[in-house]
Amino acid sequence: MNLPSVGLFVVTLLTAAIPIAMPVLYAALGEAVSERAGVLNIGIEGMMLIGSWAAVLGAVFANNLLVGVLIGMLAGGVFGILLAFFYVTRGTDQVVTGILANIFALGLTSFIYYRLFTEAQPTLPPLPVVRIPLLAAIPGVGRVLFQHHLLVYTGFLLVLVIHLLITRTWFGLNVRAVGEHPRAADTAGVNVHAVRYAATTIAGVMAALGGTTLALADLNGFSENATAGRGFIALAVVALGKWNALGVLLGSFVFGIADALQLRLQAMGLGVPHGFLLMLPYILTILVLVGFVGGARYPAATGVPYRKS
């Protein structure tokens, strides 16, 4: 490759990586809030599936993509509240409950969707690209950052919102206190269960928004197990980002770049087995995690149900 070709390849790769990273970014931002509050939400994959499924059904029956986005988020919030009941109120094992939630979501979404559309599955129009005036015209950078659909810009905005929510508000202070020392927080007058319910609900809405983005912007529809493990990647990205919204943003792009790279390699026809290329994003993400997450420390009370003495 000559230098202009290399530059074009990099620009094309980064342009594709940003929207690809968005589903993982949304889910990981919500999971960061949940884990900061002491809830290890393994059911994040199921939340993404529920959001993806509900968004497509909403968009199809309402014939409106925005309605689909809102219904997907609502479904994720309801599923988050349901899981919070088991995680927080009932005090069940969060890992086992989350795995069961994933299995339940996979079965429910596939069964109902294919019962509704027994012959031909609907295909939705793609989300329109919104070009930011003036900024989109900047060579290279404009194409990479300022020529995407609306949910990409919303993702960047929510990184800032979640960062400020956790680090600059009373709610964020309570979340961090509950995740590190829930009994001390309770003694200080913080309602531990209410904070964990709120955090898990936020995780549900955000994960569902990730699934919604995947369905409406990438797949233009729904398919069985549409999320393909992205929820578990989001769990890893949270640790990679050290439970910080800005770190989560960078971690999500690791996956996005790896996934975009495998798509570019397929298009180049290098003769590499298709199955290996599909594994590439997950392999690269695992290697990055092994290299950078070794010293990560989870919030002290993560995964531990709280009971008043």
PDB file of C-alpha atoms in Angstrom:
ATOM      1  CA  MET A   1       0.000   0.000   0.000  1.00  0.00           C
ATOM      2  CA  ASN A   2       1.192   3.518  -0.774  1.00  0.00           C
ATOM      3  CA  LEU A   3       0.757   6.307   1.764  1.00  0.00           C
ATOM      4  CA  PRO A   4      -2.553   7.687   0.390  1.00  0.00           C
ATOM      5  CA  SER A   5      -3.976   4.150   0.338  1.00  0.00           C
ATOM      6  CA  VAL A   6      -2.922   3.586   3.950  1.00  0.00           C
ATOM      7  CA  GLY A   7      -4.564   6.866   4.963  1.00  0.00           C
ATOM      8  CA  LEU A   8      -7.778   5.935   3.162  1.00  0.00           C
ATOM      9  CA  PHE A   9      -7.751   2.493   4.815  1.00  0.00           C
ATOM     10  CA  VAL A  10      -7.352   4.031   8.281  1.00  0.00           C
ATOM     11  CA  VAL A  11     -10.111   6.591   7.692  1.00  0.00           C
ATOM     12  CA  THR A  12     -12.450   3.886   6.369  1.00  0.00           C
ATOM     13  CA  LEU A  13     -11.611   1.609   9.306  1.00  0.00           C
ATOM     14  CA  LEU A  14     -12.232   4.280  11.938  1.00  0.00           C
ATOM     15  CA  THR A  15     -15.421   5.463  10.226  1.00  0.00           C
ATOM     16  CA  ALA A  16     -16.816   1.928  10.404  1.00  0.00           C
ATOM     17  CA  ALA A  17     -15.503   1.274  13.929  1.00  0.00           C
ATOM     18  CA  ILE A  18     -17.416   4.096  15.615  1.00  0.00           C
ATOM     19  CA  PRO A  19     -20.992   2.899  14.849  1.00  0.00           C
ATOM     20  CA  ILE A  20     -19.933  -0.722  15.393  1.00  0.00           C
ATOM     21  CA  ALA A  21     -18.726   0.199  18.902  1.00  0.00           C
ATOM     22  CA  MET A  22     -21.964   1.943  19.880  1.00  0.00           C
ATOM     23  CA  PRO A  23     -24.010  -1.101  21.042  1.00  0.00           C
ATOM     24  CA  VAL A  24     -21.161  -2.184  23.318  1.00  0.00           C
ATOM     25  CA  LEU A  25     -20.618   1.387  24.521  1.00  0.00           C
ATOM     26  CA  TYR A  26     -24.253   1.869  25.543  1.00  0.00           C
ATOM     27  CA  ALA A  27     -24.370  -1.469  27.373  1.00  0.00           C
ATOM     28  CA  ALA A  28     -21.005  -0.914  29.087  1.00  0.00           C
ATOM     29  CA  LEU A  29     -21.982   2.573  30.317  1.00  0.00           C
ATOM     30  CA  GLY A  30     -25.078   1.136  31.996  1.00  0.00           C
ATOM     31  CA  GLU A  31     -23.126  -1.775  33.424  1.00  0.00           C
ATOM     32  CA  ALA A  32     -20.546   0.619  34.883  1.00  0.00           C
ATOM     33  CA  VAL A  33     -23.309   2.351  36.862  1.00  0.00           C
ATOM     34  CA  SER A  34     -24.720  -0.993  37.996  1.00  0.00           C
ATOM     35  CA  GLU A  35     -21.381  -2.388  39.161  1.00  0.00           C
ATOM     36  CA  ARG A  36     -20.477   0.886  40.878  1.00  0.00           C
ATOM     37  CA  ALA A  37     -23.630   0.327  42.950  1.00  0.00           C
ATOM     38  CA  GLY A  38     -22.620  -3.241  43.803  1.00  0.00           C
ATOM     39  CA  VAL A  39     -24.778  -5.138  41.280  1.00  0.00           C
ATOM     40  CA  LEU A  40     -22.877  -7.481  38.960  1.00  0.00           C
ATOM     41  CA  ASN A  41     -25.387  -7.576  36.135  1.00  0.00           C
ATOM     42  CA  ILE A  42     -24.499 -10.698  34.140  1.00  0.00           C
ATOM     43  CA  GLY A  43     -27.961 -10.408  32.547  1.00  0.00           C
ATOM     44  CA  ILE A  44     -26.747  -7.550  30.349  1.00  0.00           C
ATOM     45  CA  GLU A  45     -26.814  -9.767  27.247  1.00  0.00           C
ATOM     46  CA  GLY A  46     -30.481 -10.526  27.866  1.00  0.00           C
ATOM     47  CA  MET A  47     -31.219  -6.829  28.373  1.00  0.00           C
ATOM     48  CA  MET A  48     -29.658  -6.067  24.999  1.00  0.00           C
ATOM     49  CA  LEU A  49     -31.694  -8.809  23.332  1.00  0.00           C
ATOM     50  CA  ILE A  50     -34.938  -7.600  24.899  1.00  0.00           C
ATOM     51  CA  GLY A  51     -34.208  -4.046  23.755  1.00  0.00           C
ATOM     52  CA  SER A  52     -33.335  -5.147  20.226  1.00  0.00           C
ATOM     53  CA  TRP A  53     -36.462  -7.299  19.935  1.00  0.00           C
ATOM     54  CA  ALA A  54     -38.830  -4.710  21.420  1.00  0.00           C
ATOM     55  CA  ALA A  55     -37.383  -1.909  19.287  1.00  0.00           C
ATOM     56  CA  VAL A  56     -37.943  -3.828  16.067  1.00  0.00           C
ATOM     57  CA  LEU A  57     -41.493  -4.792  17.036  1.00  0.00           C
ATOM     58  CA  GLY A  58     -42.250  -1.200  18.001  1.00  0.00           C
ATOM     59  CA  ALA A  59     -40.779   0.196  14.784  1.00  0.00           C
ATOM     60  CA  VAL A  60     -42.634  -2.345  12.631  1.00  0.00           C
ATOM     61  CA  PHE A  61     -46.071  -1.935  14.178  1.00  0.00           C
ATOM     62  CA  ALA A  62     -45.818   1.844  14.626  1.00  0.00           C
ATOM     63  CA  ASN A  63     -44.018   2.289  11.305  1.00  0.00           C
ATOM     64  CA  ASN A  64     -41.703   4.714  13.063  1.00  0.00           C
ATOM     65  CA  LEU A  65     -38.050   4.188  14.036  1.00  0.00           C
ATOM     66  CA  LEU A  66     -38.172   6.719  16.880  1.00  0.00           C
ATOM     67  CA  VAL A  67     -41.096   4.868  18.452  1.00  0.00           C
ATOM     68  CA  GLY A  68     -39.027   1.695  18.141  1.00  0.00           C
ATOM     69  CA  VAL A  69     -36.131   3.308  20.028  1.00  0.00           C
ATOM     70  CA  LEU A  70     -38.416   4.452  22.853  1.00  0.00           C
ATOM     71  CA  ILE A  71     -40.154   1.072  23.156  1.00  0.00           C
ATOM     72  CA  GLY A  72     -36.796  -0.699  23.208  1.00  0.00           C
ATOM     73  CA  MET A  73     -35.593   1.529  26.054  1.00  0.00           C
ATOM     74  CA  LEU A  74     -38.851   1.031  27.963  1.00  0.00           C
ATOM     75  CA  ALA A  75     -38.618  -2.748  27.625  1.00  0.00           C
ATOM     76  CA  GLY A  76     -35.021  -2.646  28.888  1.00  0.00           C
ATOM     77  CA  GLY A  77     -36.037  -0.563  31.882  1.00  0.00           C
ATOM     78  CA  VAL A  78     -38.837  -2.991  32.796  1.00  0.00           C
ATOM     79  CA  PHE A  79     -36.470  -5.950  32.437  1.00  0.00           C
ATOM     80  CA  GLY A  80     -33.948  -4.094  34.621  1.00  0.00           C
ATOM     81  CA  ILE A  81     -36.550  -3.603  37.357  1.00  0.00           C
ATOM     82  CA  LEU A  82     -37.447  -7.298  37.157  1.00  0.00           C
ATOM     83  CA  LEU A  83     -33.814  -8.324  37.556  1.00  0.00           C
ATOM     84  CA  ALA A  84     -33.352  -5.798  40.379  1.00  0.00           C
ATOM     85  CA  PHE A  85     -36.172  -7.560  42.242  1.00  0.00           C
ATOM     86  CA  PHE A  86     -34.136 -10.777  42.207  1.00  0.00           C
ATOM     87  CA  TYR A  87     -30.705  -9.178  42.667  1.00  0.00           C
ATOM     88  CA  VAL A  88     -31.667  -6.697  45.392  1.00  0.00           C
ATOM     89  CA  THR A  89     -34.959  -7.638  47.067  1.00  0.00           C
ATOM     90  CA  ARG A  90     -34.619 -11.405  46.951  1.00  0.00           C
ATOM     91  CA  GLY A  91     -30.821 -11.404  47.266  1.00  0.00           C
ATOM     92  CA  THR A  92     -30.318 -14.215  44.757  1.00  0.00           C
ATOM     93  CA  ASP A  93     -26.914 -15.136  43.379  1.00  0.00           C
ATOM     94  CA  GLN A  94     -26.296 -12.424  40.797  1.00  0.00           C
ATOM     95  CA  VAL A  95     -24.202 -14.559  38.445  1.00  0.00           C
ATOM     96  CA  VAL A  96     -26.695 -17.440  38.324  1.00  0.00           C
ATOM     97  CA  THR A  97     -29.683 -15.083  38.050  1.00  0.00           C
ATOM     98  CA  GLY A  98     -28.023 -13.152  35.241  1.00  0.00           C
ATOM     99  CA  ILE A  99     -27.225 -16.296  33.272  1.00  0.00           C
ATOM    100  CA  LEU A 100     -30.825 -17.500  33.644  1.00  0.00           C
ATOM    101  CA  ALA A 101     -32.042 -14.065  32.523  1.00  0.00           C
ATOM    102  CA  ASN A 102     -29.926 -14.336  29.378  1.00  0.00           C
ATOM    103  CA  ILE A 103     -31.336 -17.765  28.567  1.00  0.00           C
ATOM    104  CA  PHE A 104     -34.882 -16.552  29.239  1.00  0.00           C
ATOM    105  CA  ALA A 105     -34.421 -13.479  27.002  1.00  0.00           C
ATOM    106  CA  LEU A 106     -32.973 -15.576  24.183  1.00  0.00           C
ATOM    107  CA  GLY A 107     -35.885 -18.016  24.273  1.00  0.00           C
ATOM    108  CA  LEU A 108     -38.595 -15.383  24.708  1.00  0.00           C
ATOM    109  CA  THR A 109     -37.429 -13.061  21.936  1.00  0.00           C
ATOM    110  CA  SER A 110     -36.860 -15.839  19.400  1.00  0.00           C
ATOM    111  CA  PHE A 111     -40.141 -17.637  20.134  1.00  0.00           C
ATOM    112  CA  ILE A 112     -42.421 -14.577  19.996  1.00  0.00           C
ATOM    113  CA  TYR A 113     -40.652 -12.953  17.033  1.00  0.00           C
ATOM    114  CA  TYR A 114     -40.807 -16.009  14.805  1.00  0.00           C
ATOM    115  CA  ARG A 115     -44.377 -16.729  15.859  1.00  0.00           C
ATOM    116  CA  LEU A 116     -45.378 -13.233  14.770  1.00  0.00           C
ATOM    117  CA  PHE A 117     -43.460 -13.389  11.496  1.00  0.00           C
ATOM    118  CA  THR A 118     -43.725 -17.012  10.430  1.00  0.00           C
ATOM    119  CA  GLU A 119     -42.951 -16.513   6.741  1.00  0.00           C
ATOM    120  CA  ALA A 120     -40.885 -13.388   6.088  1.00  0.00           C
ATOM    121  CA  GLN A 121     -39.136 -11.278   8.676  1.00  0.00           C
ATOM    122  CA  PRO A 122     -39.557  -7.506   8.226  1.00  0.00           C
ATOM    123  CA  THR A 123     -36.646  -5.350   7.116  1.00  0.00           C
ATOM    124  CA  LEU A 124     -36.493  -1.817   8.440  1.00  0.00           C
ATOM    125  CA  PRO A 125     -35.029   1.219   6.669  1.00  0.00           C
ATOM    126  CA  PRO A 126     -31.634   2.308   8.018  1.00  0.00           C
ATOM    127  CA  LEU A 127     -31.382   5.224  10.389  1.00  0.00           C
ATOM    128  CA  PRO A 128     -30.603   8.348   8.350  1.00  0.00           C
ATOM    129  CA  VAL A 129     -27.084   9.767   8.450  1.00  0.00           C
ATOM    130  CA  VAL A 130     -26.883  13.211  10.068  1.00  0.00           C
ATOM    131  CA  ARG A 131     -23.983  15.303   8.784  1.00  0.00           C
ATOM    132  CA  ILE A 132     -22.869  18.019  11.183  1.00  0.00           C
ATOM    133  CA  PRO A 133     -22.625  21.303   9.233  1.00  0.00           C
ATOM    134  CA  LEU A 134     -19.057  22.562   8.617  1.00  0.00           C
ATOM    135  CA  LEU A 135     -17.489  19.850  10.805  1.00  0.00           C
ATOM    136  CA  ALA A 136     -18.458  17.086   8.361  1.00  0.00           C
ATOM    137  CA  ALA A 137     -16.464  18.868   5.645  1.00  0.00           C
ATOM    138  CA  ILE A 138     -13.137  18.573   7.525  1.00  0.00           C
ATOM    139  CA  PRO A 139     -10.923  16.176   5.522  1.00  0.00           C
ATOM    140  CA  GLY A 140     -10.631  12.789   7.196  1.00  0.00           C
ATOM    141  CA  VAL A 141     -11.837  13.855  10.633  1.00  0.00           C
ATOM    142  CA  GLY A 142     -15.218  14.982   9.295  1.00  0.00           C
ATOM    143  CA  ARG A 143     -15.897  11.576   7.790  1.00  0.00           C
ATOM    144  CA  VAL A 144     -14.748   9.712  10.892  1.00  0.00           C
ATOM    145  CA  LEU A 145     -16.590  11.745  13.536  1.00  0.00           C
ATOM    146  CA  PHE A 146     -19.325  13.871  12.010  1.00  0.00           C
ATOM    147  CA  GLN A 147     -21.164  11.744   9.424  1.00  0.00           C
ATOM    148  CA  HIS A 148     -23.150   9.189  11.416  1.00  0.00           C
ATOM    149  CA  HIS A 149     -26.695   8.395  12.467  1.00  0.00           C
ATOM    150  CA  LEU A 150     -28.209  10.120  15.491  1.00  0.00           C
ATOM    151  CA  LEU A 151     -27.608   7.259  17.936  1.00  0.00           C
ATOM    152  CA  VAL A 152     -23.845   7.641  17.461  1.00  0.00           C
ATOM    153  CA  TYR A 153     -23.934  11.265  18.606  1.00  0.00           C
ATOM    154  CA  THR A 154     -26.272  10.278  21.450  1.00  0.00           C
ATOM    155  CA  GLY A 155     -23.714   7.697  22.563  1.00  0.00           C
ATOM    156  CA  PHE A 156     -20.960  10.306  22.800  1.00  0.00           C
ATOM    157  CA  LEU A 157     -23.303  12.602  24.726  1.00  0.00           C
ATOM    158  CA  LEU A 158     -24.223   9.864  27.182  1.00  0.00           C
ATOM    159  CA  VAL A 159     -20.551   9.219  27.934  1.00  0.00           C
ATOM    160  CA  LEU A 160     -20.385  12.759  29.297  1.00  0.00           C
ATOM    161  CA  VAL A 161     -23.759  12.439  31.065  1.00  0.00           C
ATOM    162  CA  ILE A 162     -22.819   9.185  32.833  1.00  0.00           C
ATOM    163  CA  HIS A 163     -19.389  10.566  33.764  1.00  0.00           C
ATOM    164  CA  LEU A 164     -20.944  13.641  35.371  1.00  0.00           C
ATOM    165  CA  LEU A 165     -23.738  11.594  36.962  1.00  0.00           C
ATOM    166  CA  ILE A 166     -21.252   9.340  38.771  1.00  0.00           C
ATOM    167  CA  THR A 167     -18.606  11.909  39.664  1.00  0.00           C
ATOM    168  CA  ARG A 168     -20.498  15.170  40.173  1.00  0.00           C
ATOM    169  CA  THR A 169     -23.936  14.394  41.670  1.00  0.00           C
ATOM    170  CA  TRP A 170     -25.391  13.219  44.982  1.00  0.00           C
ATOM    171  CA  PHE A 171     -26.787  10.176  43.204  1.00  0.00           C
ATOM    172  CA  GLY A 172     -23.309   9.282  41.957  1.00  0.00           C
ATOM    173  CA  LEU A 173     -21.882   9.700  45.436  1.00  0.00           C
ATOM    174  CA  ASN A 174     -24.560   7.372  46.824  1.00  0.00           C
ATOM    175  CA  VAL A 175     -23.897   4.854  44.047  1.00  0.00           C
ATOM    176  CA  ARG A 176     -20.186   4.784  44.857  1.00  0.00           C
ATOM    177  CA  ALA A 177     -20.831   4.547  48.598  1.00  0.00           C
ATOM    178  CA  VAL A 178     -23.308   1.690  48.174  1.00  0.00           C
ATOM    179  CA  GLY A 179     -20.881  -0.179  45.907  1.00  0.00           C
ATOM    180  CA  GLU A 180     -17.961   0.131  48.305  1.00  0.00           C
ATOM    181  CA  HIS A 181     -19.528  -0.062  51.782  1.00  0.00           C
ATOM    182  CA  PRO A 182     -23.315  -0.474  51.771  1.00  0.00           C
ATOM    183  CA  ARG A 183     -23.626  -0.781  55.555  1.00  0.00           C
ATOM    184  CA  ALA A 184     -21.837   2.516  56.115  1.00  0.00           C
ATOM    185  CA  ALA A 185     -24.026   4.118  53.443  1.00  0.00           C
ATOM    186  CA  ASP A 186     -27.128   2.729  55.145  1.00  0.00           C
ATOM    187  CA  THR A 187     -25.980   4.088  58.493  1.00  0.00           C
ATOM    188  CA  ALA A 188     -25.557   7.517  56.866  1.00  0.00           C
ATOM    189  CA  GLY A 189     -29.189   7.420  55.710  1.00  0.00           C
ATOM    190  CA  VAL A 190     -28.776   6.182  52.132  1.00  0.00           C
ATOM    191  CA  ASN A 191     -31.459   3.744  50.948  1.00  0.00           C
ATOM    192  CA  VAL A 192     -29.186   0.994  49.623  1.00  0.00           C
ATOM    193  CA  HIS A 193     -31.960  -0.966  47.925  1.00  0.00           C
ATOM    194  CA  ALA A 194     -33.389   2.120  46.197  1.00  0.00           C
ATOM    195  CA  VAL A 195     -29.968   3.100  44.840  1.00  0.00           C
ATOM    196  CA  ARG A 196     -29.337  -0.419  43.535  1.00  0.00           C
ATOM    197  CA  TYR A 197     -32.805  -0.561  41.951  1.00  0.00           C
ATOM    198  CA  ALA A 198     -32.127   2.753  40.210  1.00  0.00           C
ATOM    199  CA  ALA A 199     -28.681   1.648  39.023  1.00  0.00           C
ATOM    200  CA  THR A 200     -29.964  -1.669  37.664  1.00  0.00           C
ATOM    201  CA  THR A 201     -32.823   0.085  35.886  1.00  0.00           C
ATOM    202  CA  ILE A 202     -30.355   2.503  34.295  1.00  0.00           C
ATOM    203  CA  ALA A 203     -28.293  -0.505  33.222  1.00  0.00           C
ATOM    204  CA  GLY A 204     -31.416  -2.043  31.657  1.00  0.00           C
ATOM    205  CA  VAL A 205     -32.304   1.109  29.708  1.00  0.00           C
ATOM    206  CA  MET A 206     -28.733   1.588  28.494  1.00  0.00           C
ATOM    207  CA  ALA A 207     -28.227  -2.052  27.524  1.00  0.00           C
ATOM    208  CA  ALA A 208     -31.548  -2.009  25.676  1.00  0.00           C
ATOM    209  CA  LEU A 209     -30.447   1.147  23.878  1.00  0.00           C
ATOM    210  CA  GLY A 210     -27.360  -0.778  22.796  1.00  0.00           C
ATOM    211  CA  GLY A 211     -29.532  -3.595  21.476  1.00  0.00           C
ATOM    212  CA  THR A 212     -31.800  -1.039  19.808  1.00  0.00           C
ATOM    213  CA  THR A 213     -28.839   0.566  18.066  1.00  0.00           C
ATOM    214  CA  LEU A 214     -27.676  -2.831  16.848  1.00  0.00           C
ATOM    215  CA  ALA A 215     -31.114  -3.710  15.474  1.00  0.00           C
ATOM    216  CA  LEU A 216     -32.139  -0.402  13.915  1.00  0.00           C
ATOM    217  CA  ALA A 217     -28.775   0.946  12.745  1.00  0.00           C
ATOM    218  CA  ASP A 218     -26.692  -2.147  11.953  1.00  0.00           C
ATOM    219  CA  LEU A 219     -28.967  -5.130  11.252  1.00  0.00           C
ATOM    220  CA  ASN A 220     -32.103  -3.260  10.104  1.00  0.00           C
ATOM    221  CA  GLY A 221     -34.168  -5.950  11.798  1.00  0.00           C
ATOM    222  CA  PHE A 222     -34.030  -8.704  14.390  1.00  0.00           C
ATOM    223  CA  SER A 223     -32.607 -12.215  14.324  1.00  0.00           C
ATOM    224  CA  GLU A 224     -32.136 -14.962  16.879  1.00  0.00           C
ATOM    225  CA  ASN A 225     -29.277 -14.148  19.278  1.00  0.00           C
ATOM    226  CA  ALA A 226     -28.759 -10.864  17.419  1.00  0.00           C
ATOM    227  CA  THR A 227     -26.379  -9.515  20.069  1.00  0.00           C
ATOM    228  CA  ALA A 228     -23.910 -12.395  19.531  1.00  0.00           C
ATOM    229  CA  GLY A 229     -22.099 -11.995  22.846  1.00  0.00           C
ATOM    230  CA  ARG A 230     -21.768  -8.209  22.799  1.00  0.00           C
ATOM    231  CA  GLY A 231     -23.219  -8.060  26.307  1.00  0.00           C
ATOM    232  CA  PHE A 232     -20.340 -10.158  27.608  1.00  0.00           C
ATOM    233  CA  ILE A 233     -17.884  -7.958  25.722  1.00  0.00           C
ATOM    234  CA  ALA A 234     -19.503  -4.992  27.491  1.00  0.00           C
ATOM    235  CA  LEU A 235     -18.850  -6.671  30.853  1.00  0.00           C
ATOM    236  CA  ALA A 236     -15.188  -6.953  29.935  1.00  0.00           C
ATOM    237  CA  VAL A 237     -15.052  -3.378  28.629  1.00  0.00           C
ATOM    238  CA  VAL A 238     -16.287  -2.069  31.994  1.00  0.00           C
ATOM    239  CA  ALA A 239     -13.317  -3.664  33.733  1.00  0.00           C
ATOM    240  CA  LEU A 240     -10.998  -2.484  30.971  1.00  0.00           C
ATOM    241  CA  GLY A 241     -12.285   1.071  31.455  1.00  0.00           C
ATOM    242  CA  LYS A 242     -11.896   0.847  35.261  1.00  0.00           C
ATOM    243  CA  TRP A 243     -15.606   1.675  35.789  1.00  0.00           C
ATOM    244  CA  ASN A 244     -15.008   5.122  34.326  1.00  0.00           C
ATOM    245  CA  ALA A 245     -17.191   6.399  31.476  1.00  0.00           C
ATOM    246  CA  LEU A 246     -14.247   7.780  29.518  1.00  0.00           C
ATOM    247  CA  GLY A 247     -12.326   4.531  29.949  1.00  0.00           C
ATOM    248  CA  VAL A 248     -15.396   2.596  28.830  1.00  0.00           C
ATOM    249  CA  LEU A 249     -15.494   4.736  25.681  1.00  0.00           C
ATOM    250  CA  LEU A 250     -11.920   3.769  24.821  1.00  0.00           C
ATOM    251  CA  GLY A 251     -12.522   0.111  25.655  1.00  0.00           C
ATOM    252  CA  SER A 252     -15.579  -0.006  23.401  1.00  0.00           C
ATOM    253  CA  PHE A 253     -13.534   1.314  20.512  1.00  0.00           C
ATOM    254  CA  VAL A 254     -11.056  -1.534  20.967  1.00  0.00           C
ATOM    255  CA  PHE A 255     -13.880  -3.912  20.096  1.00  0.00           C
ATOM    256  CA  GLY A 256     -15.237  -1.607  17.377  1.00  0.00           C
ATOM    257  CA  ILE A 257     -11.889  -1.327  15.618  1.00  0.00           C
ATOM    258  CA  ALA A 258     -11.326  -5.092  15.846  1.00  0.00           C
ATOM    259  CA  ASP A 259     -14.770  -5.819  14.389  1.00  0.00           C
ATOM    260  CA  ALA A 260     -14.350  -3.224  11.644  1.00  0.00           C
ATOM    261  CA  LEU A 261     -10.934  -4.711  10.839  1.00  0.00           C
ATOM    262  CA  GLN A 262     -12.324  -8.193  10.326  1.00  0.00           C
ATOM    263  CA  LEU A 263     -14.962  -6.779   7.968  1.00  0.00           C
ATOM    264  CA  ARG A 264     -12.269  -4.958   5.959  1.00  0.00           C
ATOM    265  CA  LEU A 265     -10.159  -8.128   5.799  1.00  0.00           C
ATOM    266  CA  GLN A 266     -13.142 -10.107   4.514  1.00  0.00           C
ATOM    267  CA  ALA A 267     -13.714  -7.490   1.805  1.00  0.00           C
ATOM    268  CA  MET A 268     -10.058  -7.680   0.769  1.00  0.00           C
ATOM    269  CA  GLY A 269     -10.374 -11.439   0.091  1.00  0.00           C
ATOM    270  CA  LEU A 270      -7.136 -12.510   1.782  1.00  0.00           C
ATOM    271  CA  GLY A 271      -8.085 -16.178   1.840  1.00  0.00           C
ATOM    272  CA  VAL A 272      -8.287 -16.270   5.647  1.00  0.00           C
ATOM    273  CA  PRO A 273     -11.026 -18.643   6.891  1.00  0.00           C
ATOM    274  CA  HIS A 274     -14.317 -16.828   7.465  1.00  0.00           C
ATOM    275  CA  GLY A 275     -14.770 -18.319  10.934  1.00  0.00           C
ATOM    276  CA  PHE A 276     -11.380 -17.046  12.094  1.00  0.00           C
ATOM    277  CA  LEU A 277     -12.185 -13.515  10.942  1.00  0.00           C
ATOM    278  CA  LEU A 278     -15.461 -13.614  12.870  1.00  0.00           C
ATOM    279  CA  MET A 279     -13.515 -14.599  15.985  1.00  0.00           C
ATOM    280  CA  LEU A 280     -10.955 -11.829  15.518  1.00  0.00           C
ATOM    281  CA  PRO A 281     -12.791  -9.050  17.448  1.00  0.00           C
ATOM    282  CA  TYR A 282     -13.313 -11.327  20.443  1.00  0.00           C
ATOM    283  CA  ILE A 283      -9.726 -12.621  20.366  1.00  0.00           C
ATOM    284  CA  LEU A 284      -8.260  -9.117  20.204  1.00  0.00           C
ATOM    285  CA  THR A 285     -10.544  -7.921  22.990  1.00  0.00           C
ATOM    286  CA  ILE A 286      -9.469 -10.841  25.192  1.00  0.00           C
ATOM    287  CA  LEU A 287      -5.784 -10.102  24.519  1.00  0.00           C
ATOM    288  CA  VAL A 288      -6.263  -6.452  25.457  1.00  0.00           C
ATOM    289  CA  LEU A 289      -8.081  -7.491  28.636  1.00  0.00           C
ATOM    290  CA  VAL A 290      -5.324  -9.907  29.609  1.00  0.00           C
ATOM    291  CA  GLY A 291      -2.772  -7.152  29.093  1.00  0.00           C
ATOM    292  CA  PHE A 292      -4.536  -4.281  30.844  1.00  0.00           C
ATOM    293  CA  VAL A 293      -7.153  -5.536  33.319  1.00  0.00           C
ATOM    294  CA  GLY A 294      -4.950  -7.638  35.548  1.00  0.00           C
ATOM    295  CA  GLY A 295      -4.827  -4.999  38.278  1.00  0.00           C
ATOM    296  CA  ALA A 296      -8.441  -3.898  38.070  1.00  0.00           C
ATOM    297  CA  ARG A 297     -10.270  -3.793  41.410  1.00  0.00           C
ATOM    298  CA  TYR A 298     -14.020  -4.239  41.412  1.00  0.00           C
ATOM    299  CA  PRO A 299     -16.028  -2.097  43.857  1.00  0.00           C
ATOM    300  CA  ALA A 300     -15.789  -3.934  47.182  1.00  0.00           C
ATOM    301  CA  ALA A 301     -19.478  -4.864  47.470  1.00  0.00           C
ATOM    302  CA  THR A 302     -20.026  -5.867  43.826  1.00  0.00           C
ATOM    303  CA  GLY A 303     -22.075  -9.048  43.608  1.00  0.00           C
ATOM    304  CA  VAL A 304     -22.827  -9.095  47.353  1.00  0.00           C
ATOM    305  CA  PRO A 305     -26.537  -8.818  48.337  1.00  0.00           C
ATOM    306  CA  TYR A 306     -27.203  -6.402  51.178  1.00  0.00           C
ATOM    307  CA  ARG A 307     -29.369  -7.254  54.169  1.00  0.00           C
ATOM    308  CA  LYS A 308     -30.141  -4.922  57.047  1.00  0.00           C
ATOM    309  CA  SER A 309     -28.891  -6.312  60.342  1.00  0.00           C
TER     310      SER A 309
END
